[in-house]
Short mmCIF file of C-alpha atoms and ligand atoms in Angstrom, two decimals:
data_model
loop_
_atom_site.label_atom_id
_atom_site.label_comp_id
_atom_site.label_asym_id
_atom_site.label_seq_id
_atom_site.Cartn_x
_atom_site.Cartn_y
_atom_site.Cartn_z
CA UNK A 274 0.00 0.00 0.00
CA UNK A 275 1.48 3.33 -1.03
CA UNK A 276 0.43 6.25 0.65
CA UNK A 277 -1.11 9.00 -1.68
CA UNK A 278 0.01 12.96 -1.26
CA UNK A 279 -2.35 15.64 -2.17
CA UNK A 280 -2.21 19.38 -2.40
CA UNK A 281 -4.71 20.70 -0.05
CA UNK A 282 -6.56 21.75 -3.59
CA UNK A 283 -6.82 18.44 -4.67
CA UNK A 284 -7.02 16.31 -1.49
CA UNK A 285 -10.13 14.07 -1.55
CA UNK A 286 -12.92 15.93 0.39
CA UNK A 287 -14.02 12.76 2.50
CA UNK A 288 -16.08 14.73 4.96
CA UNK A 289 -17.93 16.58 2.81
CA UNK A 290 -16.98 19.85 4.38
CA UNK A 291 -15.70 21.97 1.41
CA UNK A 292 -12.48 22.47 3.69
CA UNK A 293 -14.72 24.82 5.90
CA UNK A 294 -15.12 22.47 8.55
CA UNK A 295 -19.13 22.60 8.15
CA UNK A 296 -20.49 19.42 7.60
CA UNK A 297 -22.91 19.39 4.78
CA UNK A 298 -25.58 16.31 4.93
CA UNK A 299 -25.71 14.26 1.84
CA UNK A 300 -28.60 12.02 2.71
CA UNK A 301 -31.88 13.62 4.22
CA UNK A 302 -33.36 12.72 7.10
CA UNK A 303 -37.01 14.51 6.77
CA UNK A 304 -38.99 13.17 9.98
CA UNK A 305 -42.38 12.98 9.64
CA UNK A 306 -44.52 13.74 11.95
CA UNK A 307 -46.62 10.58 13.77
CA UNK A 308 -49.73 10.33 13.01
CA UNK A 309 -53.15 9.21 15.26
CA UNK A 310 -56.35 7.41 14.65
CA UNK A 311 -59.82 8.49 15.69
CA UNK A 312 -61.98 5.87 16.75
CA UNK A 313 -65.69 5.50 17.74
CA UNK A 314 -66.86 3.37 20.49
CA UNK A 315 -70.32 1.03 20.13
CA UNK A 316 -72.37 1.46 23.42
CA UNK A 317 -76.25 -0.16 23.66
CA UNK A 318 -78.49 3.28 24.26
CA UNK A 319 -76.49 6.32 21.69
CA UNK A 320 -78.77 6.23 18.92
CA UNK A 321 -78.05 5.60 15.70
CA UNK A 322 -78.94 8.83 13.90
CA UNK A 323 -76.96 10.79 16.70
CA UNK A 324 -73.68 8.67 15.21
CA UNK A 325 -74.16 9.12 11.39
CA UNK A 326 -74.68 12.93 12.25
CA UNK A 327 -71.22 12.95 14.56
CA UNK A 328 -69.51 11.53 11.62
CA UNK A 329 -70.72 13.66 8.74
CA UNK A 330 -70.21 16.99 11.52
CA UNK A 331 -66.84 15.86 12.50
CA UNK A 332 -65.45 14.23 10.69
CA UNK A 333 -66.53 15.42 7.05
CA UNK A 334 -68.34 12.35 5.93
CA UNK A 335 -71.28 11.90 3.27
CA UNK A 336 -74.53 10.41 4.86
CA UNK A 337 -73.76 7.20 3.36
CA UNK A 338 -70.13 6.91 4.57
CA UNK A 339 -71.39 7.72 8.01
CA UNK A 340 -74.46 5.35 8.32
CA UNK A 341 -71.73 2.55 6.92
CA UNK A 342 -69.26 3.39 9.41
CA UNK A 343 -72.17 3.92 12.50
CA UNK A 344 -72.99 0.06 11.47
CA UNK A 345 -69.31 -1.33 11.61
CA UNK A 346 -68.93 0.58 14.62
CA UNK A 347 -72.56 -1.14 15.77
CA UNK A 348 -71.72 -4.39 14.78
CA UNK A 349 -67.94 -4.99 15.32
CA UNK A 350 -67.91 -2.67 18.32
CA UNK A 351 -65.14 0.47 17.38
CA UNK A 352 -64.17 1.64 14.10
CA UNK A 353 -61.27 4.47 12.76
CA UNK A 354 -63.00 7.79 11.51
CA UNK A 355 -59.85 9.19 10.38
CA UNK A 356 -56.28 9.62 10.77
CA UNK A 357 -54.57 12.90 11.87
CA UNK A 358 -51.66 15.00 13.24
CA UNK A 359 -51.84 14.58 17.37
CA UNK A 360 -53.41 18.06 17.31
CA UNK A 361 -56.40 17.81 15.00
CA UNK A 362 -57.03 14.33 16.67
CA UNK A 363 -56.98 15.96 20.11
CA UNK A 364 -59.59 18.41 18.91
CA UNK A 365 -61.73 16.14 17.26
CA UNK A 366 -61.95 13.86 20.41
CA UNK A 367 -62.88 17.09 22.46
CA UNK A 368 -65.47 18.28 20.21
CA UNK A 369 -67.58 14.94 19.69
CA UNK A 370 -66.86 13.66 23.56
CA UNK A 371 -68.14 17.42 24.17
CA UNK A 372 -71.26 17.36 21.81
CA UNK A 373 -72.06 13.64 23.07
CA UNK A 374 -71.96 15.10 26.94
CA UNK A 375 -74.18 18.23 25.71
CA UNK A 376 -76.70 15.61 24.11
CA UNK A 377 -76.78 13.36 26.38
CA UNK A 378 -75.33 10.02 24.94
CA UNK A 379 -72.56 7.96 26.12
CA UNK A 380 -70.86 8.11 22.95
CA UNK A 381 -67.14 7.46 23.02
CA UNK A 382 -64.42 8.85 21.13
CA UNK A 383 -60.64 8.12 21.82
CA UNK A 384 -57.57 8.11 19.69
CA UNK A 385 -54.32 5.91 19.44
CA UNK A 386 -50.86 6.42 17.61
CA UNK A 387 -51.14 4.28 14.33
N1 TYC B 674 -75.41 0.50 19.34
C1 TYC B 674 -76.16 1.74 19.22
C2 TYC B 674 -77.66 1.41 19.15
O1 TYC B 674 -78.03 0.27 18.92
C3 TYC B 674 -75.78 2.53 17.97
C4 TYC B 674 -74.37 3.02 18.01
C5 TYC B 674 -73.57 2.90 16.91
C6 TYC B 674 -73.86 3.61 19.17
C7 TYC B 674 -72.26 3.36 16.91
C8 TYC B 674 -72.54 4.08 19.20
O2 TYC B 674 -70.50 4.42 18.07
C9 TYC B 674 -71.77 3.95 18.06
N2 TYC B 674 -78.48 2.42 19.32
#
């Protein structure tokens, strides 16, 4: 093995640094940020009509998206709504736990990290 000499002008630049001694990044490392799941809860006595109309309110859903999702929800016992950022997840659990509790229903609404 024979050892190589450079000028400083031509010397290999290995760390990527341009000589300045700032590293530059060569491969990107965009995080993204995690996302969350909104899910409904079954219960026996919320009625039906009071679902499809959280889901269409809420969670921007046509009538029959909503009355397909109430009756997974009704059947299988939870379904997702929708996926989100933690904060828009957070709100949405506030606002339909909120306009449940104002109604009267039981409904529940709770979110999980996907
Ligand atoms: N199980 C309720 C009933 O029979 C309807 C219902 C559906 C309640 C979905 C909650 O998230 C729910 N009235």
């Amino acid at each position: 093995m024979t050892a190589q000499i450079f000028s400083m002008a031509d010397r290999p630049d290995r760390d990527n640094d341009g000589g300045t001694g700032v590293r530059l990044e060569t491969r990107s490392k965009t995080q993204r940020p995690p996302l969350y799941k909104v899910l409904i809860l079954n219960d026996d006595y919320t009625p039906m009509e009071f679902v499809v109309h959280v889901l269409e309110r809420f969670f921007g859903l046509s009538h029959a998206q909503a009355f397909d999702i109430m009756l997974t929800v009704h059947k299988k016992g939870l379904a997702v709504v929708g996926v989100y950022s933690y904060e828009i997840a957070e709100t949405k659990v506030a606002l339909v736990m909120d306009f449940a509790q104002r109604h009267q229903h039981p409904l529940q609404c709770t979110m999980e990290k996907e």
